[in-house]
Amino acid sequence: MNESRERFLQLLNERRDRPLTSEEQAFFEAYVSCDPEAAALAKADEALGFLPRLEFEVSESRQFTTKILRKWRVERARRSFRHWSPAVAAAMVTLAAFLALLQVITRSTQVVPVKLSGSEAVRIDRDRALLPLEMAEKSVLSR
Amino acid sequence: MNLPTRVLLGIGLGALGALFLNPTSRTLLAASSWKLRSPDFMARTPYRVSATQDLPPSSEPAGAAFYLLAGAIEMRKGTLDPREIDSLIAVARLQASQDPDNAFWRQALSLYLWHRGDRAEAQREWIRAAAAMRWNDYQNERLRFLREGLQTSSGGTLAWHDAVSYLERSDALQAQIARLGASILAYQAGTEYSDLEIRYATVINGRLLRDGARSVRGGTHGASLVDRAALGSVEPDDFSHRRLHLERLRMIDLLSRSGRPDRVEKALDAFASNDAWFALVRPVDRDREVDRLLVDALTASTVPGAFLLVTVTGGLIALSGWFFERSPALQRLLVTPVAPVLGLALAVLTYLWTGMPLVAFFFAVCLSFFAVGAGGRRSAAATDLGRPLLGLLAVLGTLLGLSVAGFAICASAPFRNLAPPLLGIDNPDSLTLVFATAATILAGMVLATAPGWALIKRYAPERLAGTVLRRLGIGLASGALIATIATGLACLVIEVRTQSVLSLLVLNEPLYYLNQVEPTE
């Protein structure tokens, strides 16, 4: 970097903080007129210099805090849902599977069909005496 | 909480939710959990066999039949007075005139007339009863009322309702009628009927009783009466099947000689059907099978709900521990002098409520333990409880869970109604008190572990108590949740099978066994 360019850059930086002397101003303008790159740089710097002077209107909505808090809560709920979503998914799948299983179990009852035809009477307790009085006595005692 | 734990928790809660959504499993869970202290229908209903002392006479058939049954029960106890016998005779006579086709009324009338000493009239009614076409003691109506009452109080249909109904069917009147038949057969003096006529009437009355009875035990009285009438004058000591066969043939021969072919046919049919009845309706393993069904019904309706109660208890313990860990205000309850004073107050309240000084004293000791502190306490929270304390908590938690489950089972309506006849437990309330006391003592021991361990490890006992309660509660709730789901599924399968069989047994037990017979080719 040559000496004159170095001085140009220094003046470019300093003119934001203080007014240049007439000599410095003359050097600055001469350099800008000779070098197109320096001219573009000086314009860009001027444009940046206008920014602090601009006035922005601040939005002072009453619901600003509420909105921010709501967004924060939504975000927190989303994070919480992401955290619990495996558990919720597992619960839903299990619920559906168990409901189907329970329905199968409770509907599996079958009434025993009547099968009277062809039945044959056979005493299976041949050696056991069937005495009414004794049986009646036993039954009375058992109650 | 890491990912696998969260997924397992979701599976557990999903399965529990399904058990709540299914109506049958929800009713199963209710009996020994949230309906634990609901009023017991069976304790209030006047339609129990054991609550017949002050039953008024009724003109309605089902009520009249129950009144006559109550009379038979009182007769067995020997507490019937002449005024009551007159009332029973009046009720039986009224019903016999209104419903002459039902042999039950005339047999009951004959029974009470015989009991009053009007033997000739009793014999006449016995002969007239044999002309009836059917036998109905209306016990199914009473049992239907009991089942409906139980279903309303439980919020659904369960096997234990049928089990209670099955056990509530009484054969007291059938037994008395069978004894009456034997007495009439033996009664010779002053009779206006021939021996053959009385034997024939007894055969027919026995058959009507056998076919009309809805229980095997009741029907056995009728079937035995048929054989007794066929045996005639043969002494019971001389009984054999060969003898019975010969006496039957002799009776048929006498009937055919008397010129009543219709009676021959009816008697032959009664004997043949009697053999079939004994063979088909009384399987050898019936009693064992019925007992198993009744125990299954009791188990299915109590165990899942009891574990659910343990789950909730564990959850509440964990929640209280969580609050104790985070709330310095609650922790202040466990420091001196608040803890000993609280223990004393709790002891007084426990004594006033239960009247048991030892349990009350135990509470005071457990909370006073918090007063014992060590110097130079650590300021850090107890994150690692250590193997010995965790092992002790596992043992105490298991015992506490079993005690709470035992309490829930014993305090439930199914246990209170089924345990006395089924398991021979006369006073279920005393067993409930035993389990409640055990649970209370174990809870006190859990509280005492915190200051004990804090003393050894130099932790602050009031802070350690919260951690101990939370860890124990989580363990208890997790274990009990798994047990609730596993037993809930298993008991639902048992419940469905048991209920389908028991409902048929209550409706008509002999017919159920007849239907079980496989046809032979």
PDB file of N, CA, C and O in Angstrom, chain A residues 83-84 86-87 90-91 94-95 98 102 109 112 114-115 117-118 120-126 128-133 135-137 139-140 142-143, chain B residues 3 6 10-11 14 17-18 22 76 167 169 171 175 179 182 217 220-221 224 228 239 241 275-276 279 282 489 492 496 500 515-520:
ATOM      1  N   HIS A  83     -40.196 -33.817  23.874  1.00  0.00           N
ATOM      2  CA  HIS A  83     -39.608 -34.662  24.916  1.00  0.00           C
ATOM      3  C   HIS A  83     -40.518 -35.858  25.224  1.00  0.00           C
ATOM      4  O   HIS A  83     -40.059 -36.989  25.371  1.00  0.00           O
ATOM      5  N   TRP A  84     -41.841 -35.574  25.289  1.00  0.00           N
ATOM      6  CA  TRP A  84     -42.766 -36.637  25.698  1.00  0.00           C
ATOM      7  C   TRP A  84     -43.401 -37.362  24.525  1.00  0.00           C
ATOM      8  O   TRP A  84     -44.185 -38.300  24.740  1.00  0.00           O
ATOM      9  N   PRO A  86     -42.305 -39.571  22.362  1.00  0.00           N
ATOM     10  CA  PRO A  86     -42.150 -41.040  22.326  1.00  0.00           C
ATOM     11  C   PRO A  86     -43.082 -41.742  23.305  1.00  0.00           C
ATOM     12  O   PRO A  86     -43.676 -42.776  22.984  1.00  0.00           O
ATOM     13  N   ALA A  87     -43.240 -41.138  24.505  1.00  0.00           N
ATOM     14  CA  ALA A  87     -44.129 -41.741  25.503  1.00  0.00           C
ATOM     15  C   ALA A  87     -45.576 -41.688  25.035  1.00  0.00           C
ATOM     16  O   ALA A  87     -46.325 -42.667  25.169  1.00  0.00           O
ATOM     17  N   ALA A  90     -46.044 -44.215  22.268  1.00  0.00           N
ATOM     18  CA  ALA A  90     -46.088 -45.569  22.843  1.00  0.00           C
ATOM     19  C   ALA A  90     -47.423 -45.812  23.531  1.00  0.00           C
ATOM     20  O   ALA A  90     -48.021 -46.891  23.395  1.00  0.00           O
ATOM     21  N   ALA A  91     -47.926 -44.787  24.237  1.00  0.00           N
ATOM     22  CA  ALA A  91     -49.204 -44.928  24.940  1.00  0.00           C
ATOM     23  C   ALA A  91     -50.344 -45.135  23.948  1.00  0.00           C
ATOM     24  O   ALA A  91     -51.207 -45.997  24.155  1.00  0.00           O
ATOM     25  N   THR A  94     -50.076 -48.641  22.347  1.00  0.00           N
ATOM     26  CA  THR A  94     -50.451 -49.665  23.333  1.00  0.00           C
ATOM     27  C   THR A  94     -51.946 -49.630  23.614  1.00  0.00           C
ATOM     28  O   THR A  94     -52.588 -50.671  23.744  1.00  0.00           O
ATOM     29  N   LEU A  95     -52.486 -48.407  23.714  1.00  0.00           N
ATOM     30  CA  LEU A  95     -53.926 -48.266  23.971  1.00  0.00           C
ATOM     31  C   LEU A  95     -54.732 -48.959  22.880  1.00  0.00           C
ATOM     32  O   LEU A  95     -55.642 -49.749  23.168  1.00  0.00           O
ATOM     33  N   PHE A  98     -54.150 -52.804  23.026  1.00  0.00           N
ATOM     34  CA  PHE A  98     -54.819 -53.418  24.183  1.00  0.00           C
ATOM     35  C   PHE A  98     -56.332 -53.397  24.036  1.00  0.00           C
ATOM     36  O   PHE A  98     -57.005 -54.342  24.435  1.00  0.00           O
ATOM     37  N   LEU A 102     -58.475 -56.664  24.304  1.00  0.00           N
ATOM     38  CA  LEU A 102     -59.542 -56.812  25.306  1.00  0.00           C
ATOM     39  C   LEU A 102     -60.869 -57.133  24.637  1.00  0.00           C
ATOM     40  O   LEU A 102     -61.668 -57.911  25.158  1.00  0.00           O
ATOM     41  N   THR A 109     -66.470 -65.473  24.433  1.00  0.00           N
ATOM     42  CA  THR A 109     -67.364 -66.358  25.182  1.00  0.00           C
ATOM     43  C   THR A 109     -68.280 -67.117  24.231  1.00  0.00           C
ATOM     44  O   THR A 109     -68.865 -66.528  23.342  1.00  0.00           O
ATOM     45  N   VAL A 112     -72.261 -73.043  25.574  1.00  0.00           N
ATOM     46  CA  VAL A 112     -72.128 -74.458  25.234  1.00  0.00           C
ATOM     47  C   VAL A 112     -73.401 -74.922  24.532  1.00  0.00           C
ATOM     48  O   VAL A 112     -74.501 -74.728  25.041  1.00  0.00           O
ATOM     49  N   VAL A 114     -76.462 -77.174  23.094  1.00  0.00           N
ATOM     50  CA  VAL A 114     -77.205 -78.293  23.676  1.00  0.00           C
ATOM     51  C   VAL A 114     -76.942 -79.543  22.846  1.00  0.00           C
ATOM     52  O   VAL A 114     -77.057 -79.524  21.634  1.00  0.00           O
ATOM     53  N   LYS A 115     -76.552 -80.629  23.526  1.00  0.00           N
ATOM     54  CA  LYS A 115     -76.269 -81.878  22.806  1.00  0.00           C
ATOM     55  C   LYS A 115     -77.006 -83.003  23.512  1.00  0.00           C
ATOM     56  O   LYS A 115     -76.421 -83.732  24.300  1.00  0.00           O
ATOM     57  N   SER A 117     -79.236 -85.239  21.867  1.00  0.00           N
ATOM     58  CA  SER A 117     -79.535 -86.412  21.047  1.00  0.00           C
ATOM     59  C   SER A 117     -78.436 -87.460  21.184  1.00  0.00           C
ATOM     60  O   SER A 117     -77.256 -87.140  21.148  1.00  0.00           O
ATOM     61  N   GLY A 118     -78.851 -88.671  21.354  1.00  0.00           N
ATOM     62  CA  GLY A 118     -77.884 -89.763  21.414  1.00  0.00           C
ATOM     63  C   GLY A 118     -77.254 -89.959  22.770  1.00  0.00           C
ATOM     64  O   GLY A 118     -76.440 -90.858  22.944  1.00  0.00           O
ATOM     65  N   GLU A 120     -76.599 -91.255  26.377  1.00  0.00           N
ATOM     66  CA  GLU A 120     -76.920 -92.555  26.947  1.00  0.00           C
ATOM     67  C   GLU A 120     -76.782 -92.491  28.467  1.00  0.00           C
ATOM     68  O   GLU A 120     -75.821 -91.911  28.975  1.00  0.00           O
ATOM     69  N   ALA A 121     -77.718 -93.066  29.158  1.00  0.00           N
ATOM     70  CA  ALA A 121     -77.694 -93.027  30.617  1.00  0.00           C
ATOM     71  C   ALA A 121     -76.804 -94.135  31.155  1.00  0.00           C
ATOM     72  O   ALA A 121     -77.031 -95.306  30.882  1.00  0.00           O
ATOM     73  N   VAL A 122     -75.767 -93.770  31.856  1.00  0.00           N
ATOM     74  CA  VAL A 122     -74.864 -94.771  32.456  1.00  0.00           C
ATOM     75  C   VAL A 122     -74.531 -94.312  33.864  1.00  0.00           C
ATOM     76  O   VAL A 122     -74.189 -93.146  34.074  1.00  0.00           O
ATOM     77  N   ARG A 123     -74.682 -95.196  34.804  1.00  0.00           N
ATOM     78  CA  ARG A 123     -74.285 -94.834  36.159  1.00  0.00           C
ATOM     79  C   ARG A 123     -72.765 -94.809  36.247  1.00  0.00           C
ATOM     80  O   ARG A 123     -72.110 -95.782  35.906  1.00  0.00           O
ATOM     81  N   ILE A 124     -72.211 -93.715  36.703  1.00  0.00           N
ATOM     82  CA  ILE A 124     -70.750 -93.657  36.781  1.00  0.00           C
ATOM     83  C   ILE A 124     -70.270 -93.905  38.206  1.00  0.00           C
ATOM     84  O   ILE A 124     -69.109 -94.117  38.434  1.00  0.00           O
ATOM     85  N   ASP A 125     -71.184 -93.861  39.157  1.00  0.00           N
ATOM     86  CA  ASP A 125     -70.776 -94.140  40.539  1.00  0.00           C
ATOM     87  C   ASP A 125     -71.546 -95.364  41.042  1.00  0.00           C
ATOM     88  O   ASP A 125     -72.379 -95.276  41.923  1.00  0.00           O
ATOM     89  N   ARG A 126     -71.249 -96.494  40.430  1.00  0.00           N
ATOM     90  CA  ARG A 126     -71.996 -97.716  40.684  1.00  0.00           C
ATOM     91  C   ARG A 126     -71.889 -98.185  42.130  1.00  0.00           C
ATOM     92  O   ARG A 126     -72.817 -98.742  42.686  1.00  0.00           O
ATOM     93  N   ARG A 128     -71.617 -96.510  44.751  1.00  0.00           N
ATOM     94  CA  ARG A 128     -72.021 -95.537  45.764  1.00  0.00           C
ATOM     95  C   ARG A 128     -73.518 -95.678  46.035  1.00  0.00           C
ATOM     96  O   ARG A 128     -74.326 -95.625  45.113  1.00  0.00           O
ATOM     97  N   ALA A 129     -73.878 -95.864  47.283  1.00  0.00           N
ATOM     98  CA  ALA A 129     -75.283 -96.016  47.635  1.00  0.00           C
ATOM     99  C   ALA A 129     -75.983 -94.669  47.533  1.00  0.00           C
ATOM    100  O   ALA A 129     -75.420 -93.634  47.863  1.00  0.00           O
ATOM    101  N   LEU A 130     -77.203 -94.684  47.040  1.00  0.00           N
ATOM    102  CA  LEU A 130     -77.948 -93.434  46.888  1.00  0.00           C
ATOM    103  C   LEU A 130     -79.159 -93.486  47.803  1.00  0.00           C
ATOM    104  O   LEU A 130     -80.263 -93.795  47.377  1.00  0.00           O
ATOM    105  N   LEU A 131     -78.943 -93.264  49.059  1.00  0.00           N
ATOM    106  CA  LEU A 131     -80.023 -93.384  50.026  1.00  0.00           C
ATOM    107  C   LEU A 131     -80.594 -92.007  50.322  1.00  0.00           C
ATOM    108  O   LEU A 131     -79.875 -91.110  50.745  1.00  0.00           O
ATOM    109  N   PRO A 132     -81.852 -91.845  50.078  1.00  0.00           N
ATOM    110  CA  PRO A 132     -82.437 -90.507  50.185  1.00  0.00           C
ATOM    111  C   PRO A 132     -82.300 -89.898  51.575  1.00  0.00           C
ATOM    112  O   PRO A 132     -81.973 -88.739  51.694  1.00  0.00           O
ATOM    113  N   LEU A 133     -82.541 -90.697  52.585  1.00  0.00           N
ATOM    114  CA  LEU A 133     -82.518 -90.119  53.932  1.00  0.00           C
ATOM    115  C   LEU A 133     -81.130 -89.639  54.299  1.00  0.00           C
ATOM    116  O   LEU A 133     -80.949 -88.532  54.793  1.00  0.00           O
ATOM    117  N   MET A 135     -78.721 -88.849  52.295  1.00  0.00           N
ATOM    118  CA  MET A 135     -78.326 -87.699  51.467  1.00  0.00           C
ATOM    119  C   MET A 135     -79.010 -86.443  51.952  1.00  0.00           C
ATOM    120  O   MET A 135     -78.412 -85.370  52.035  1.00  0.00           O
ATOM    121  N   ALA A 136     -80.293 -86.591  52.293  1.00  0.00           N
ATOM    122  CA  ALA A 136     -81.033 -85.434  52.788  1.00  0.00           C
ATOM    123  C   ALA A 136     -80.406 -84.925  54.083  1.00  0.00           C
ATOM    124  O   ALA A 136     -80.223 -83.726  54.275  1.00  0.00           O
ATOM    125  N   GLU A 137     -80.059 -85.855  54.969  1.00  0.00           N
ATOM    126  CA  GLU A 137     -79.437 -85.467  56.246  1.00  0.00           C
ATOM    127  C   GLU A 137     -78.137 -84.718  55.993  1.00  0.00           C
ATOM    128  O   GLU A 137     -77.889 -83.666  56.565  1.00  0.00           O
ATOM    129  N   SER A 139     -77.204 -83.160  53.360  1.00  0.00           N
ATOM    130  CA  SER A 139     -77.437 -81.870  52.738  1.00  0.00           C
ATOM    131  C   SER A 139     -77.875 -80.841  53.771  1.00  0.00           C
ATOM    132  O   SER A 139     -77.421 -79.701  53.776  1.00  0.00           O
ATOM    133  N   VAL A 140     -78.750 -81.266  54.667  1.00  0.00           N
ATOM    134  CA  VAL A 140     -79.239 -80.355  55.711  1.00  0.00           C
ATOM    135  C   VAL A 140     -78.077 -79.926  56.591  1.00  0.00           C
ATOM    136  O   VAL A 140     -77.917 -78.751  56.927  1.00  0.00           O
ATOM    137  N   SER A 142     -74.961 -79.860  55.783  1.00  0.00           N
ATOM    138  CA  SER A 142     -73.990 -79.033  55.054  1.00  0.00           C
ATOM    139  C   SER A 142     -74.453 -77.603  54.906  1.00  0.00           C
ATOM    140  O   SER A 142     -73.678 -76.703  54.680  1.00  0.00           O
ATOM    141  N   ARG A 143     -75.759 -77.347  54.963  1.00  0.00           N
ATOM    142  CA  ARG A 143     -76.256 -75.973  54.858  1.00  0.00           C
ATOM    143  C   ARG A 143     -76.223 -75.309  56.218  1.00  0.00           C
ATOM    144  O   ARG A 143     -77.013 -74.515  56.570  1.00  0.00           O
TER     145      ARG A 143
ATOM    146  N   LEU B   3     -35.020 -41.795  27.458  1.00  0.00           N
ATOM    147  CA  LEU B   3     -35.982 -42.189  26.418  1.00  0.00           C
ATOM    148  C   LEU B   3     -36.645 -43.552  26.688  1.00  0.00           C
ATOM    149  O   LEU B   3     -37.874 -43.651  26.630  1.00  0.00           O
ATOM    150  N   ARG B   6     -39.235 -43.243  29.345  1.00  0.00           N
ATOM    151  CA  ARG B   6     -40.430 -42.517  28.893  1.00  0.00           C
ATOM    152  C   ARG B   6     -41.316 -43.420  28.037  1.00  0.00           C
ATOM    153  O   ARG B   6     -42.540 -43.417  28.168  1.00  0.00           O
ATOM    154  N   GLY B  10     -45.109 -44.704  28.837  1.00  0.00           N
ATOM    155  CA  GLY B  10     -46.203 -44.560  27.877  1.00  0.00           C
ATOM    156  C   GLY B  10     -46.921 -45.883  27.652  1.00  0.00           C
ATOM    157  O   GLY B  10     -48.153 -45.929  27.628  1.00  0.00           O
ATOM    158  N   ILE B  11     -46.146 -46.964  27.527  1.00  0.00           N
ATOM    159  CA  ILE B  11     -46.756 -48.291  27.328  1.00  0.00           C
ATOM    160  C   ILE B  11     -47.627 -48.648  28.534  1.00  0.00           C
ATOM    161  O   ILE B  11     -48.759 -49.111  28.388  1.00  0.00           O
ATOM    162  N   GLY B  14     -50.745 -46.472  28.605  1.00  0.00           N
ATOM    163  CA  GLY B  14     -51.636 -46.856  27.507  1.00  0.00           C
ATOM    164  C   GLY B  14     -52.399 -48.134  27.827  1.00  0.00           C
ATOM    165  O   GLY B  14     -53.611 -48.220  27.610  1.00  0.00           O
ATOM    166  N   GLY B  17     -54.930 -47.382  30.442  1.00  0.00           N
ATOM    167  CA  GLY B  17     -56.043 -46.652  29.838  1.00  0.00           C
ATOM    168  C   GLY B  17     -56.998 -47.597  29.119  1.00  0.00           C
ATOM    169  O   GLY B  17     -58.217 -47.449  29.213  1.00  0.00           O
ATOM    170  N   ALA B  18     -56.428 -48.598  28.424  1.00  0.00           N
ATOM    171  CA  ALA B  18     -57.274 -49.572  27.724  1.00  0.00           C
ATOM    172  C   ALA B  18     -58.108 -50.371  28.722  1.00  0.00           C
ATOM    173  O   ALA B  18     -59.289 -50.643  28.484  1.00  0.00           O
ATOM    174  N   ASN B  22     -62.295 -50.413  28.540  1.00  0.00           N
ATOM    175  CA  ASN B  22     -63.106 -51.616  28.328  1.00  0.00           C
ATOM    176  C   ASN B  22     -64.079 -51.774  29.504  1.00  0.00           C
ATOM    177  O   ASN B  22     -63.660 -51.777  30.659  1.00  0.00           O
ATOM    178  N   ARG B  76     -85.657 -76.212  60.391  1.00  0.00           N
ATOM    179  CA  ARG B  76     -84.409 -76.942  60.596  1.00  0.00           C
ATOM    180  C   ARG B  76     -83.733 -76.502  61.894  1.00  0.00           C
ATOM    181  O   ARG B  76     -83.157 -77.309  62.602  1.00  0.00           O
ATOM    182  N   LEU B 167     -74.256 -69.655  45.426  1.00  0.00           N
ATOM    183  CA  LEU B 167     -74.168 -70.067  46.827  1.00  0.00           C
ATOM    184  C   LEU B 167     -75.431 -69.714  47.614  1.00  0.00           C
ATOM    185  O   LEU B 167     -75.701 -70.297  48.657  1.00  0.00           O
ATOM    186  N   ARG B 169     -78.475 -70.117  46.547  1.00  0.00           N
ATOM    187  CA  ARG B 169     -79.583 -71.051  46.308  1.00  0.00           C
ATOM    188  C   ARG B 169     -79.637 -72.059  47.455  1.00  0.00           C
ATOM    189  O   ARG B 169     -78.628 -72.687  47.776  1.00  0.00           O
ATOM    190  N   ASP B 171     -81.271 -75.443  49.376  1.00  0.00           N
ATOM    191  CA  ASP B 171     -82.029 -76.681  49.163  1.00  0.00           C
ATOM    192  C   ASP B 171     -82.704 -77.113  50.466  1.00  0.00           C
ATOM    193  O   ASP B 171     -83.060 -78.284  50.628  1.00  0.00           O
ATOM    194  N   ALA B 175     -84.813 -80.536  50.884  1.00  0.00           N
ATOM    195  CA  ALA B 175     -84.362 -81.534  51.854  1.00  0.00           C
ATOM    196  C   ALA B 175     -85.502 -81.915  52.798  1.00  0.00           C
ATOM    197  O   ALA B 175     -85.713 -83.099  53.102  1.00  0.00           O
ATOM    198  N   ARG B 179     -87.402 -85.537  53.206  1.00  0.00           N
ATOM    199  CA  ARG B 179     -87.595 -86.189  54.508  1.00  0.00           C
ATOM    200  C   ARG B 179     -89.071 -86.467  54.750  1.00  0.00           C
ATOM    201  O   ARG B 179     -89.437 -87.508  55.305  1.00  0.00           O
ATOM    202  N   ALA B 182     -90.062 -89.554  52.855  1.00  0.00           N
ATOM    203  CA  ALA B 182     -89.635 -90.763  53.560  1.00  0.00           C
ATOM    204  C   ALA B 182     -90.536 -91.025  54.763  1.00  0.00           C
ATOM    205  O   ALA B 182     -90.879 -92.184  55.051  1.00  0.00           O
ATOM    206  N   ARG B 217     -77.875 -80.239  43.887  1.00  0.00           N
ATOM    207  CA  ARG B 217     -78.131 -80.651  45.264  1.00  0.00           C
ATOM    208  C   ARG B 217     -79.633 -80.784  45.528  1.00  0.00           C
ATOM    209  O   ARG B 217     -80.086 -81.744  46.138  1.00  0.00           O
ATOM    210  N   THR B 220     -80.993 -83.784  43.663  1.00  0.00           N
ATOM    211  CA  THR B 220     -80.591 -85.061  44.266  1.00  0.00           C
ATOM    212  C   THR B 220     -81.621 -85.520  45.299  1.00  0.00           C
ATOM    213  O   THR B 220     -81.880 -86.720  45.439  1.00  0.00           O
ATOM    214  N   HIS B 221     -82.204 -84.564  46.015  1.00  0.00           N
ATOM    215  CA  HIS B 221     -83.242 -84.933  46.991  1.00  0.00           C
ATOM    216  C   HIS B 221     -84.416 -85.610  46.288  1.00  0.00           C
ATOM    217  O   HIS B 221     -84.939 -86.623  46.764  1.00  0.00           O
ATOM    218  N   SER B 224     -83.326 -89.066  44.851  1.00  0.00           N
ATOM    219  CA  SER B 224     -83.193 -90.033  45.938  1.00  0.00           C
ATOM    220  C   SER B 224     -84.558 -90.482  46.440  1.00  0.00           C
ATOM    221  O   SER B 224     -84.747 -91.638  46.823  1.00  0.00           O
ATOM    222  N   ARG B 228     -86.060 -94.108  46.840  1.00  0.00           N
ATOM    223  CA  ARG B 228     -86.552 -94.518  48.171  1.00  0.00           C
ATOM    224  C   ARG B 228     -87.955 -95.104  48.074  1.00  0.00           C
ATOM    225  O   ARG B 228     -88.281 -96.101  48.719  1.00  0.00           O
ATOM    226  N   PHE B 239     -79.473-101.839  51.166  1.00  0.00           N
ATOM    227  CA  PHE B 239     -79.503-101.289  49.812  1.00  0.00           C
ATOM    228  C   PHE B 239     -78.402-101.869  48.929  1.00  0.00           C
ATOM    229  O   PHE B 239     -77.267-102.068  49.357  1.00  0.00           O
ATOM    230  N   HIS B 241     -77.756-101.938  44.271  1.00  0.00           N
ATOM    231  CA  HIS B 241     -78.372-101.581  42.989  1.00  0.00           C
ATOM    232  C   HIS B 241     -79.204-102.744  42.454  1.00  0.00           C
ATOM    233  O   HIS B 241     -80.240-102.526  41.815  1.00  0.00           O
ATOM    234  N   ASP B 275     -82.136 -92.883  36.590  1.00  0.00           N
ATOM    235  CA  ASP B 275     -80.794 -93.432  36.321  1.00  0.00           C
ATOM    236  C   ASP B 275     -79.987 -92.464  35.454  1.00  0.00           C
ATOM    237  O   ASP B 275     -78.800 -92.226  35.702  1.00  0.00           O
ATOM    238  N   ALA B 276     -80.664 -91.921  34.434  1.00  0.00           N
ATOM    239  CA  ALA B 276     -79.981 -90.970  33.541  1.00  0.00           C
ATOM    240  C   ALA B 276     -79.541 -89.741  34.321  1.00  0.00           C
ATOM    241  O   ALA B 276     -78.438 -89.220  34.139  1.00  0.00           O
ATOM    242  N   ALA B 279     -76.549 -90.410  36.405  1.00  0.00           N
ATOM    243  CA  ALA B 279     -75.359 -90.658  35.587  1.00  0.00           C
ATOM    244  C   ALA B 279     -74.835 -89.391  34.921  1.00  0.00           C
ATOM    245  O   ALA B 279     -73.630 -89.162  34.872  1.00  0.00           O
ATOM    246  N   ARG B 282     -74.573 -85.627  37.605  1.00  0.00           N
ATOM    247  CA  ARG B 282     -73.672 -85.559  38.760  1.00  0.00           C
ATOM    248  C   ARG B 282     -72.291 -86.093  38.400  1.00  0.00           C
ATOM    249  O   ARG B 282     -71.901 -87.179  38.809  1.00  0.00           O
ATOM    250  N   LEU B 489     -55.191 -58.447  32.548  1.00  0.00           N
ATOM    251  CA  LEU B 489     -55.408 -59.247  31.341  1.00  0.00           C
ATOM    252  C   LEU B 489     -55.769 -60.696  31.686  1.00  0.00           C
ATOM    253  O   LEU B 489     -56.736 -61.252  31.165  1.00  0.00           O
ATOM    254  N   LEU B 492     -59.154 -60.986  33.263  1.00  0.00           N
ATOM    255  CA  LEU B 492     -60.246 -60.755  32.309  1.00  0.00           C
ATOM    256  C   LEU B 492     -60.557 -62.050  31.554  1.00  0.00           C
ATOM    257  O   LEU B 492     -61.730 -62.388  31.344  1.00  0.00           O
ATOM    258  N   VAL B 496     -64.167 -63.900  31.980  1.00  0.00           N
ATOM    259  CA  VAL B 496     -65.074 -64.166  30.853  1.00  0.00           C
ATOM    260  C   VAL B 496     -65.480 -65.642  30.820  1.00  0.00           C
ATOM    261  O   VAL B 496     -66.652 -65.984  30.687  1.00  0.00           O
ATOM    262  N   SER B 500     -69.329 -67.091  32.007  1.00  0.00           N
ATOM    263  CA  SER B 500     -70.191 -67.789  31.054  1.00  0.00           C
ATOM    264  C   SER B 500     -70.679 -69.119  31.634  1.00  0.00           C
ATOM    265  O   SER B 500     -71.809 -69.519  31.391  1.00  0.00           O
ATOM    266  N   ASN B 515     -76.028 -80.756  29.175  1.00  0.00           N
ATOM    267  CA  ASN B 515     -75.504 -80.215  27.909  1.00  0.00           C
ATOM    268  C   ASN B 515     -74.026 -80.517  27.708  1.00  0.00           C
ATOM    269  O   ASN B 515     -73.517 -80.439  26.593  1.00  0.00           O
ATOM    270  N   GLN B 516     -73.345 -80.831  28.801  1.00  0.00           N
ATOM    271  CA  GLN B 516     -71.922 -81.154  28.695  1.00  0.00           C
ATOM    272  C   GLN B 516     -71.682 -82.541  28.127  1.00  0.00           C
ATOM    273  O   GLN B 516     -70.581 -82.856  27.677  1.00  0.00           O
ATOM    274  N   VAL B 517     -72.739 -83.384  28.151  1.00  0.00           N
ATOM    275  CA  VAL B 517     -72.576 -84.780  27.730  1.00  0.00           C
ATOM    276  C   VAL B 517     -72.368 -84.838  26.222  1.00  0.00           C
ATOM    277  O   VAL B 517     -73.163 -84.289  25.456  1.00  0.00           O
ATOM    278  N   GLU B 518     -71.288 -85.488  25.819  1.00  0.00           N
ATOM    279  CA  GLU B 518     -71.015 -85.642  24.385  1.00  0.00           C
ATOM    280  C   GLU B 518     -71.909 -86.746  23.835  1.00  0.00           C
ATOM    281  O   GLU B 518     -72.056 -87.795  24.458  1.00  0.00           O
ATOM    282  N   PRO B 519     -72.518 -86.532  22.676  1.00  0.00           N
ATOM    283  CA  PRO B 519     -73.356 -87.598  22.114  1.00  0.00           C
ATOM    284  C   PRO B 519     -72.519 -88.807  21.722  1.00  0.00           C
ATOM    285  O   PRO B 519     -71.411 -88.665  21.205  1.00  0.00           O
ATOM    286  N   THR B 520     -73.037 -89.994  22.009  1.00  0.00           N
ATOM    287  CA  THR B 520     -72.332 -91.228  21.636  1.00  0.00           C
ATOM    288  C   THR B 520     -72.931 -91.779  20.354  1.00  0.00           C
ATOM    289  O   THR B 520     -74.143 -91.759  20.172  1.00  0.00           O
TER     290      THR B 520
END
